[in-house]
Amino acid sequence: MPILETIRLEKRFGGITANHDVNLVVEKGARHALIGPNGAGKTTLINMLTGVLKPTAGRIMLEGRDITDVVPHERVRLGMARTFQINQLFLDLTPLESIGLVVSERLGLGADWWRVVGTRSSVTDEIVEVVERFRLTDVMHERTARLPYGKQRLLEIALAFTCRPRVLLLDEPAAGVPEAERHELLATIEALPAEVTVLLIEHDMDLVFSFADRISVLVNGSLFVDGAPEEVARDPRVKAVYLGEELDA
Amino acid sequence: MTVNTLNAKNLAAPAANVSAYLKSRARWSPFEIAFWVFAFATIWLFPGKHLILKDTAILALFALSLDLILGYAGIISLGQAAFFGLAGYFAGLVAKYGIVNEPVVALVLSGVVAAALGFATSFLVLRGSDLTRLMVTLGVSLMLGEVANRYSNITGGADGLQGVDIEPLFGRFRFDLYGHNGYVYCLSVLFVCFVIVRRIVYSPFGLSLRAVKGNPLRAAAIGIPVKWRLVAIYTVSAGIAGIAGALLTQTTAFCSLDVFSLERSADLLLVLIIGGTGYLYGGLIGAVIYKFLQDWIANLTPQYWQFWIGLVLVVLVLIGRDRMRNWIGTVRGAVAGVGVRLLPRSITLGGAAPDGP
Ligand SMILES: Nc1ncnc2c1ncn2[C@@H]1O[C@H](COP(=O)(O)OP(=O)(O)OP(=O)(O)O)[C@@H](O)[C@H]1O
Ligand SMILES: [Mg+2]
């Protein structure tokens, strides 16, 4: 049974069809890349998977369970977390507070209204671990709004990691990250436990082919080609429609 | 990975740091301690001012309730008077008909009743934009005012609720005409409520509210049930507004329809504009400035005081906005405990606090 599956998923914005008849299958533990030209509907698909957008038609299954009507925060509890293409951060909080928040929510302490934040060592130990892993130690007491873009990007990804998802959806995580740190970032993603499933949206073909064990190509809102990296790379239609442009450029 | 093993070795020390830092956020700063010592000292320092001080304490508590939803959860409301008024009448009626005689018990019950109304109306308020929220909250309080007017056989209608007889506090301290016991009572209730609110704000729940306010989309994406958090804080806020309303009824032995008025809710926003939001003391400081400004102007020109207070507000908001923001930033820093040392420096820089709100 695939861990994540969409059945004839469709999203329309008025006259625009952003996704049409998408049957995506993501296997457990996969390192799955979702590629496609700008405006192909990749982000829209992620938004539907995470419940930010309601599909116009079709179903979404997570571990065999229909989650089409499950609210976004419940999907996080069910093991699905994401990052955003455009940073969505808590600008008034520090990285320390932001990460601490995610940890305490995950441990079910988020409704605790009496205990002072930071009194549980299980929470603080994990905060330190995450802060160090994502190289945020030196800025952890700064307001997020004041961080340089690269650090904000790391925090964006750290927040999703800290949810400890079983399915992690990454929407162009390396966008805007300096070349030197890109590979490090990907290494952190690759170092996730094998049972964590990753769906990665990325335009950098080098990164995609070094990372993915499966690739889906989305064009004009529909799944175009779907297969192992070698197959996709060989596929003449993909070359024509998508890789061709990329390689020429 | 070598980095990871290194980290593991040093984990204990940073963890202690992080824990200490997080806890230090919630520590009472010298500014706060001084604030409350002075507040209680006014009981002996200004015995002749107890009536206005009592009203100030009630207004401060009322403003605290709005700051809790506006400053910490980003919910704007023009209808806090609904909770103030409902609890005000509730406290008056239970005393009048001798249902609950002990003021403190009646006060708590009034708060619970207001909180119940808050919970029930939260579902209307939480959907929609700021403008919708302003209209819905305003609408709820106007409707309640009209209901109170319609059932004048119970509420006394336009004449107000007469014949309220409040029993002495703890069976001993009668609410006197000069407001002596009333002030001590109101100030103590304000302090207790403040401590509870402060606790809430620095808890994981309080932190999650700030996240919801800052970015509801991301808050949901890290597993925060945004709607329920807002319902919870709106309910608490309503309860506190209700306690303020009940205090007014209990200390004046009277309650009239103007507890539901738009003016009362609007005044509250003014108080927070003066004092600032999101650092707990905005409502308190704002209430002190507002009340004493009002009192001072009313003494100078009894007829036109509203004109002058209007003018002061326009000036405050238009000309003094940046300066005010800096000033609030400084106070906020002081409240957080770090600003105590920054204060002299920011004054020499011409009041420009390094950290805007
Ligand atoms: N909220 C919306 N309202 C209207 N149209 C939208 C909305 N969101 C997306 N679209 C449209 O849907 C199409 C798909 O957009 P989407 O953001 O999913 O593309 P994408 O594959 O993520 O592109 P990129 O690689 O540039 O991020 C685009 O034509 C876009 O203009
Ligand atoms: Mg996109």
XYZ file of C-alpha atoms and ligand atoms in Angstrom:
638
model
C 0.000 0.000 0.000
C 1.424 3.422 -0.938
C 1.862 5.790 1.990
C 0.388 8.704 0.056
C -1.936 8.520 -2.897
C -4.169 10.907 -4.786
C -7.135 9.735 -6.805
C -8.225 11.865 -9.753
C -7.338 14.997 -7.842
C -8.456 18.249 -9.403
C -8.204 21.934 -8.502
C -9.764 24.811 -10.365
C -9.434 28.510 -9.613
C -12.362 29.954 -11.500
C -11.402 29.347 -15.125
C -7.851 28.159 -14.409
C -7.351 24.435 -13.951
C -4.255 24.165 -11.750
C -4.456 20.392 -11.286
C -6.337 17.920 -13.395
C -6.845 14.190 -12.906
C -3.725 13.737 -10.795
C -3.127 10.144 -9.675
C 0.050 10.401 -7.670
C 1.441 7.371 -5.841
C 4.181 7.823 -3.255
C 5.642 4.660 -1.750
C 6.707 4.398 1.867
C 10.305 5.457 2.375
C 10.568 6.904 -1.133
C 12.784 9.804 -2.068
C 10.299 11.095 -4.561
C 10.835 14.198 -6.677
C 8.032 16.222 -8.202
C 9.226 18.334 -11.100
C 7.647 20.438 -13.779
C 7.825 23.895 -15.378
C 6.762 27.047 -13.557
C 3.024 27.183 -13.072
C 2.611 23.433 -13.615
C 0.600 23.130 -10.401
C 3.183 21.594 -8.054
C 2.565 23.966 -5.167
C -1.180 23.693 -5.650
C -0.857 19.927 -5.332
C 1.098 20.258 -2.069
C -1.500 22.724 -0.805
C -4.215 20.154 -1.397
C -2.199 17.337 0.171
C -1.741 19.398 3.345
C -5.282 20.758 3.440
C -4.465 24.401 2.751
C -6.628 24.157 -0.368
C -9.737 22.066 -0.843
C -9.720 19.980 -4.013
C -12.459 20.637 -6.531
C -12.686 16.878 -7.073
C -10.870 13.680 -6.148
C -9.586 12.041 -2.976
C -6.362 12.018 -0.971
C -5.298 8.876 0.885
C -2.657 8.788 3.629
C -1.685 5.266 4.666
C -4.939 3.986 3.213
C -7.033 6.494 5.089
C -9.090 9.082 3.229
C -7.887 12.457 4.508
C -9.558 14.660 1.903
C -11.752 16.296 4.528
C -9.273 16.276 7.412
C -8.267 19.749 8.633
C -4.613 20.817 8.170
C -3.438 20.541 11.784
C -4.878 17.028 12.040
C -2.868 15.973 9.014
C 0.265 17.041 10.881
C -0.774 14.787 13.737
C -1.297 11.991 11.221
C 2.347 12.338 10.229
C 2.494 14.745 7.304
C 4.499 17.970 7.411
C 5.644 20.444 4.805
C 7.810 23.420 4.025
C 6.635 26.389 1.996
C 8.059 27.675 -1.254
C 7.785 31.183 0.183
C 8.883 31.248 3.817
C 6.043 31.093 6.314
C 7.649 31.949 9.624
C 6.715 33.495 12.942
C 8.517 36.781 12.448
C 7.990 38.039 15.991
C 9.334 34.895 17.614
C 12.959 33.828 17.880
C 14.138 30.581 16.249
C 14.377 29.168 19.742
C 10.753 29.982 20.504
C 9.566 28.805 17.089
C 11.269 25.439 17.395
C 10.260 25.117 21.029
C 6.705 25.710 19.960
C 6.810 22.903 17.408
C 8.332 20.504 19.933
C 5.785 21.263 22.608
C 2.916 20.992 20.140
C 4.166 17.635 18.930
C 4.440 16.355 22.488
C 0.876 17.487 23.103
C 1.836 20.245 25.545
C 0.533 23.054 23.380
C -2.647 23.481 25.364
C -0.725 23.661 28.645
C -1.530 27.148 29.864
C 0.065 27.094 33.298
C 3.585 25.727 33.025
C 6.280 28.176 31.975
C 7.844 27.427 28.573
C 11.241 25.799 28.951
C 10.754 23.897 32.173
C 10.724 20.462 30.549
C 14.130 19.063 29.731
C 12.730 16.758 27.043
C 11.678 19.887 25.173
C 14.858 21.904 25.681
C 17.152 19.003 24.742
C 15.396 18.639 21.441
C 15.443 22.387 20.780
C 19.216 22.413 21.178
C 19.591 19.440 18.873
C 17.507 21.017 16.112
C 19.068 24.446 16.500
C 22.531 22.961 16.136
C 21.666 20.658 13.282
C 20.297 23.569 11.271
C 23.124 25.931 12.233
C 20.870 28.395 13.977
C 22.724 28.433 17.287
C 24.330 31.837 16.820
C 21.027 33.494 15.896
C 18.651 31.552 18.117
C 17.821 34.546 20.315
C 17.257 36.954 17.415
C 13.802 37.859 16.195
C 13.138 35.805 13.071
C 12.300 38.964 11.105
C 15.894 40.101 11.545
C 17.589 36.922 10.328
C 19.384 36.860 6.969
C 17.456 35.049 4.256
C 19.623 31.935 4.338
C 18.985 31.441 8.040
C 15.280 32.023 7.581
C 15.275 29.328 4.935
C 16.993 26.921 7.313
C 14.433 27.737 9.994
C 11.638 27.135 7.495
C 12.934 23.612 6.964
C 13.800 23.062 10.618
C 10.191 23.701 11.620
C 8.932 20.977 9.285
C 11.664 18.556 10.443
C 10.782 19.145 14.055
C 7.269 17.882 13.401
C 8.998 14.487 12.931
C 6.733 13.577 10.043
C 6.484 10.208 8.366
C 5.788 12.037 5.123
C 7.723 15.232 4.483
C 6.717 17.522 1.623
C 9.422 19.978 0.586
C 8.482 22.786 -1.786
C 11.734 24.016 -3.338
C 13.637 23.918 -0.050
C 16.928 24.945 -1.597
C 15.521 28.023 -3.328
C 17.569 31.030 -2.327
C 20.050 28.995 -0.310
C 23.669 29.759 -1.289
C 25.312 27.106 -3.470
C 27.699 26.057 -0.700
C 24.887 25.321 1.744
C 22.591 23.643 -0.772
C 24.374 20.337 -0.707
C 24.587 20.422 3.036
C 20.868 20.998 3.185
C 20.203 18.108 0.843
C 22.555 15.974 2.919
C 20.452 16.726 5.976
C 17.356 15.694 4.070
C 19.028 12.537 2.800
C 20.154 11.699 6.310
C 16.551 11.332 7.441
C 15.676 7.814 8.611
C 14.909 5.508 5.698
C 11.297 5.033 6.782
C 10.567 8.748 6.397
C 9.012 9.413 3.020
C 10.115 12.567 1.229
C 8.352 14.324 -1.626
C 10.618 17.011 -3.027
C 9.792 19.801 -5.448
C 12.968 21.141 -7.027
C 14.038 22.846 -10.240
C 17.770 22.060 -10.008
C 18.099 18.861 -12.038
C 21.477 17.956 -10.530
C 19.930 17.960 -7.094
C 16.884 16.050 -8.292
C 18.833 13.274 -9.950
C 21.297 12.911 -7.095
C 18.458 12.713 -4.584
C 15.446 10.962 -6.074
C 14.696 7.288 -6.481
C 11.464 8.161 -8.210
C 10.372 11.173 -10.269
C 6.971 12.486 -11.264
C 6.680 15.152 -13.907
C 3.760 17.538 -13.748
C 2.915 19.564 -16.835
C -0.081 21.869 -17.171
C -1.606 20.456 -14.032
C -1.507 16.805 -15.077
C 0.923 14.015 -14.304
C 2.889 13.604 -17.465
C 5.485 10.984 -16.747
C 6.109 8.976 -13.627
C 8.953 6.559 -13.013
C 12.517 5.793 -11.930
C 15.056 8.564 -12.628
C 16.691 6.699 -15.540
C 13.363 6.132 -17.246
C 12.337 9.754 -16.821
C 15.691 10.985 -18.076
C 15.390 8.782 -21.159
C 11.768 9.644 -21.888
C 11.682 11.658 -25.122
C 8.486 13.473 -24.163
C 10.075 14.756 -20.967
C 13.131 15.829 -22.875
C 10.946 17.716 -25.293
C 8.648 19.337 -22.790
C 10.735 19.922 -19.765
C 14.287 18.688 -19.539
C 14.989 20.019 -23.002
C 14.337 23.578 -21.926
C 16.352 23.098 -18.781
C 19.345 21.616 -20.542
C 19.315 24.224 -23.266
C 19.195 27.064 -20.794
C 28.958 12.464 11.242
C 31.618 14.144 13.297
C 29.524 17.235 13.790
C 26.787 15.238 15.424
C 29.043 13.441 17.867
C 30.559 16.780 18.812
C 27.107 18.182 19.405
C 26.092 15.229 21.494
C 29.020 15.834 23.821
C 28.158 19.484 24.350
C 24.435 18.995 24.487
C 24.013 19.298 28.227
C 25.390 22.819 28.558
C 23.409 24.493 25.724
C 20.262 22.700 26.872
C 20.676 24.279 30.269
C 21.211 27.644 28.558
C 18.118 27.279 26.432
C 16.074 26.275 29.414
C 17.412 29.181 31.448
C 16.740 31.590 28.616
C 13.183 30.388 28.087
C 12.451 30.553 31.768
C 14.015 33.992 32.101
C 11.411 35.337 29.662
C 8.808 34.699 32.302
C 10.726 36.077 35.283
C 9.321 39.173 37.002
C 11.513 42.095 36.038
C 12.432 44.939 38.417
C 10.134 47.199 36.419
C 7.189 44.929 37.075
C 7.911 44.550 40.759
C 8.236 48.317 41.106
C 4.995 48.776 39.182
C 2.988 46.587 41.536
C 4.653 47.829 44.704
C 3.717 51.343 43.663
C 0.203 50.281 42.665
C -0.455 48.856 46.130
C 1.313 51.771 47.796
C -1.287 54.122 46.302
C -3.750 52.666 48.805
C -1.888 54.593 51.516
C -0.355 57.340 49.382
C -3.557 58.719 47.860
C -6.481 57.977 50.181
C -8.427 60.914 48.731
C -8.190 59.505 45.192
C -9.623 56.083 45.865
C -12.759 56.597 43.788
C -10.926 57.429 40.582
C -8.260 54.838 41.355
C -10.968 52.227 41.727
C -12.442 53.155 38.346
C -8.943 53.051 36.902
C -8.358 49.545 38.248
C -11.632 48.375 36.684
C -10.767 50.003 33.364
C -7.288 48.465 33.527
C -8.728 44.998 34.068
C -11.176 45.548 31.235
C -8.351 46.716 28.957
C -6.268 43.707 29.980
C -9.050 41.500 28.656
C -8.865 43.214 25.265
C -5.072 43.148 25.198
C -5.218 39.395 25.704
C -7.102 38.866 22.448
C -5.804 41.867 20.486
C -2.176 41.896 21.560
C -1.660 38.165 21.839
C -4.066 36.614 19.361
C -4.702 39.443 16.903
C -8.477 39.445 17.389
C -9.835 42.970 17.143
C -13.109 43.594 18.960
C -15.542 46.424 19.478
C -17.756 44.304 21.666
C -15.980 43.649 24.937
C -18.813 45.630 26.537
C -21.115 42.654 25.907
C -19.245 40.626 28.519
C -18.711 43.593 30.819
C -22.415 44.397 30.726
C -23.762 40.871 31.007
C -21.637 40.132 34.048
C -22.443 43.556 35.477
C -26.154 42.825 35.386
C -25.612 39.269 36.566
C -23.685 40.485 39.624
C -26.361 43.075 40.301
C -29.253 40.650 39.992
C -27.777 37.896 42.159
C -27.112 40.499 44.865
C -30.486 42.168 44.539
C -32.411 38.923 44.893
C -30.039 37.524 47.499
C -29.147 34.494 45.363
C -25.412 34.764 46.023
C -24.446 37.052 48.848
C -20.681 36.720 49.137
C -19.189 39.259 46.675
C -16.150 37.153 45.784
C -18.270 34.117 44.905
C -20.651 36.310 42.920
C -17.663 37.852 41.140
C -16.315 34.480 40.066
C -19.763 33.364 38.925
C -20.188 36.567 36.905
C -16.894 35.851 35.200
C -18.044 32.332 34.367
C -21.307 33.610 32.883
C -19.436 36.127 30.718
C -16.976 33.420 29.666
C -19.901 31.214 28.629
C -21.203 34.022 26.422
C -17.691 34.454 25.053
C -17.485 30.768 24.202
C -20.905 30.796 22.544
C -20.168 33.865 20.413
C -16.551 32.953 19.616
C -17.713 30.826 16.701
C -19.329 33.881 15.094
C -16.353 36.087 15.739
C -13.522 33.826 14.670
C -14.542 33.437 11.090
C -13.882 36.340 8.822
C -11.674 39.387 8.548
C -10.894 42.167 11.019
C -13.772 44.226 9.710
C -16.200 41.332 10.112
C -14.969 40.826 13.633
C -15.458 44.486 14.512
C -19.012 44.369 13.204
C -19.958 41.044 14.758
C -18.557 41.905 18.191
C -20.222 45.312 18.055
C -23.482 43.718 16.951
C -23.482 41.222 19.807
C -23.021 43.943 22.428
C -25.684 46.181 20.868
C -28.111 43.263 20.785
C -27.506 42.482 24.434
C -28.012 46.149 25.317
C -31.330 46.090 23.498
C -32.374 42.879 25.249
C -31.567 44.491 28.609
C -33.654 47.490 27.558
C -36.562 45.302 26.441
C -36.718 43.349 29.692
C -36.786 46.452 31.849
C -38.960 44.659 34.397
C -35.854 42.655 35.305
C -33.043 45.075 34.477
C -34.677 48.365 35.401
C -34.364 49.534 31.801
C -33.297 53.132 31.294
C -33.435 53.847 35.024
C -30.813 51.251 35.728
C -30.870 48.390 38.176
C -32.056 49.811 41.508
C -31.993 48.332 44.962
C -28.789 46.356 44.622
C -27.490 45.648 48.088
C -23.994 44.233 48.135
C -23.096 42.336 51.278
C -19.807 43.221 52.988
C -16.733 41.511 51.593
C -15.959 38.342 53.580
C -18.833 39.474 55.812
C -16.683 42.327 57.159
C -15.681 45.033 54.692
C -18.603 47.100 53.447
C -18.180 48.980 50.144
C -18.161 52.611 51.319
C -18.983 55.817 49.466
C -15.364 56.931 49.335
C -14.291 53.769 47.554
C -11.687 52.791 50.159
C -12.599 49.133 50.446
C -13.757 49.137 46.846
C -10.333 50.200 45.658
C -8.472 47.620 47.684
C -10.889 44.987 46.394
C -10.601 46.047 42.731
C -6.837 46.372 42.864
C -6.496 42.945 44.442
C -8.773 41.367 41.827
C -6.814 43.148 39.103
C -3.590 41.757 40.498
C -4.890 38.193 40.757
C -6.272 38.303 37.222
C -3.031 39.832 35.997
C -0.971 37.032 37.518
C -3.183 34.439 35.870
C -3.041 36.188 32.495
C 0.710 36.532 32.805
C 0.998 32.826 33.478
C -1.103 32.073 30.401
C 0.934 34.364 28.197
C 4.244 32.737 29.099
C 2.952 29.173 28.825
C 3.227 26.966 25.729
C -0.394 27.873 25.085
C 0.481 31.576 25.152
C 3.398 31.020 22.819
C 1.135 29.189 20.394
C -1.225 32.183 20.414
C 1.568 34.484 19.327
C 2.344 32.031 16.548
C -1.296 31.970 15.470
C -1.355 35.746 15.471
C 1.877 35.976 13.501
C 1.133 33.352 10.860
C -2.025 31.239 11.102
C -1.136 29.350 7.922
C 2.140 28.111 9.369
C 0.640 27.599 12.802
C -1.787 25.065 11.318
C 1.055 23.519 9.316
C 2.944 22.643 12.503
C -0.093 21.035 14.062
C -1.648 23.865 16.069
C -5.458 23.673 16.163
C -5.753 27.372 15.354
C -9.496 27.669 15.787
C -9.609 26.047 19.212
C -6.762 28.127 20.533
C -8.627 31.265 19.488
C -11.874 30.000 20.993
C -10.052 29.322 24.258
C -8.433 32.741 24.540
C -11.598 34.535 23.478
C -13.451 32.719 26.242
C -10.839 33.631 28.855
C -10.857 37.231 27.682
C -14.648 37.368 27.958
C -14.437 36.029 31.503
C -11.985 38.742 32.521
C -14.081 41.462 30.900
C -16.999 40.054 32.862
C -15.120 40.233 36.135
C -14.404 43.902 35.402
C -18.101 44.521 34.790
C -19.089 42.729 37.972
C -16.575 44.800 39.933
C -18.227 47.975 38.720
C -21.681 46.810 39.796
C -20.477 45.530 43.146
C -18.545 48.650 44.093
C -21.251 51.087 42.969
C -24.296 48.949 43.914
C -25.760 49.993 40.583
C -25.863 48.916 36.977
C -27.270 50.762 33.985
C -27.686 50.184 30.272
C -24.548 52.109 29.391
C -22.474 49.095 30.438
C -23.316 47.778 26.963
C -22.561 51.007 25.110
C -20.331 51.238 22.088
C -18.482 54.023 23.858
C -17.306 51.630 26.514
C -15.781 49.269 23.970
C -14.327 52.124 21.969
C -12.739 53.682 25.079
C -10.997 50.387 25.543
C -9.337 50.558 22.155
C -8.230 54.108 23.004
C -6.720 52.888 26.248
C -4.711 50.311 24.321
C -3.696 52.865 21.699
C -2.301 54.988 24.511
C -0.667 52.145 26.386
C 0.233 49.775 23.572
C -0.593 46.097 23.163
C 1.124 42.781 23.515
C 3.207 43.326 26.652
C 0.466 43.079 29.314
C 1.092 46.492 30.862
C -0.353 48.455 27.930
C -3.903 48.254 29.257
C -2.793 49.108 32.777
C -0.614 52.066 31.893
C -3.122 53.197 29.271
C -5.957 53.095 31.790
C -4.021 55.230 34.275
C -3.156 57.832 31.632
C -6.656 57.819 30.148
C -8.471 58.165 33.474
C -6.257 60.866 34.889
C -6.160 62.769 31.609
C -9.936 62.630 31.508
C -10.139 63.764 35.112
C -7.661 66.571 34.612
C -9.303 67.895 31.449
C -12.783 67.567 32.975
C -11.628 69.775 35.847
C -10.227 72.395 33.471
C -13.184 72.541 31.107
C -16.091 70.509 32.467
C -18.232 70.982 29.372
C -15.847 70.182 26.555
C -13.655 67.493 28.004
C -14.574 65.042 25.248
C -13.367 67.501 22.661
C -10.009 67.787 24.351
C -9.575 64.116 24.901
C -10.427 63.591 21.247
C -7.799 66.122 20.268
C -5.181 64.561 22.510
C -5.878 61.191 20.910
C -5.639 62.505 17.372
C -2.322 64.130 18.226
C -1.097 61.016 19.966
C -1.942 58.782 17.068
C -0.854 61.042 14.198
C 2.191 62.903 15.436
C 3.395 60.794 18.256
C 3.024 57.395 16.647
C 6.698 56.731 16.071
C 7.772 58.239 19.319
C 5.092 56.234 21.061
C 6.201 53.086 19.350
C 9.745 53.672 20.535
C 8.522 54.441 23.974
C 6.456 51.274 24.053
C 9.442 49.343 22.739
C 11.488 50.652 25.627
C 8.854 49.804 28.193
C 8.370 46.408 26.643
C 12.088 45.814 26.821
C 12.082 46.880 30.442
C 9.216 44.517 31.160
C 11.124 41.694 29.539
C 13.982 42.493 31.887
C 16.606 43.048 29.221
C 15.706 46.664 28.623
C 16.587 47.759 32.115
C 20.151 48.200 31.030
C 19.249 49.511 27.587
C 17.103 52.291 28.980
C 19.733 54.971 29.633
C 21.365 54.339 26.275
C 18.139 54.615 24.339
C 17.398 57.878 26.144
C 20.716 59.374 25.085
C 19.899 58.265 21.541
C 16.836 60.465 21.715
C 14.427 57.798 22.850
C 15.061 55.568 19.863
C 14.764 52.117 21.300
C 16.785 49.596 19.336
C 13.848 47.247 19.154
C 10.586 48.440 17.582
C 7.416 46.611 18.570
N -4.862 30.939 -5.207
C -4.846 30.914 -6.561
N -5.779 31.582 -7.263
C -5.767 31.575 -8.614
N -4.861 30.902 -9.350
C -3.893 30.235 -8.698
C -3.835 30.215 -7.277
N -2.767 29.464 -6.910
C -2.208 29.046 -8.050
N -2.863 29.499 -9.126
C -2.538 29.219 -10.524
O -2.434 27.814 -10.672
C -1.350 27.484 -11.521
C -0.386 26.555 -10.797
O 0.326 27.293 -9.804
P 1.350 26.615 -8.814
O 1.762 27.661 -7.859
O 0.744 25.391 -8.244
O 2.527 26.242 -9.799
P 3.964 25.627 -9.442
O 4.096 24.387 -10.238
O 4.154 25.523 -7.993
O 4.907 26.743 -10.053
P 6.382 27.240 -9.555
O 7.365 26.254 -10.069
O 6.535 28.567 -10.197
O 6.328 27.302 -8.065
C -0.727 28.790 -11.966
O -1.252 29.132 -13.218
C -1.192 29.777 -10.935
O -1.312 31.063 -11.480
Mg 5.421 26.359 -6.629
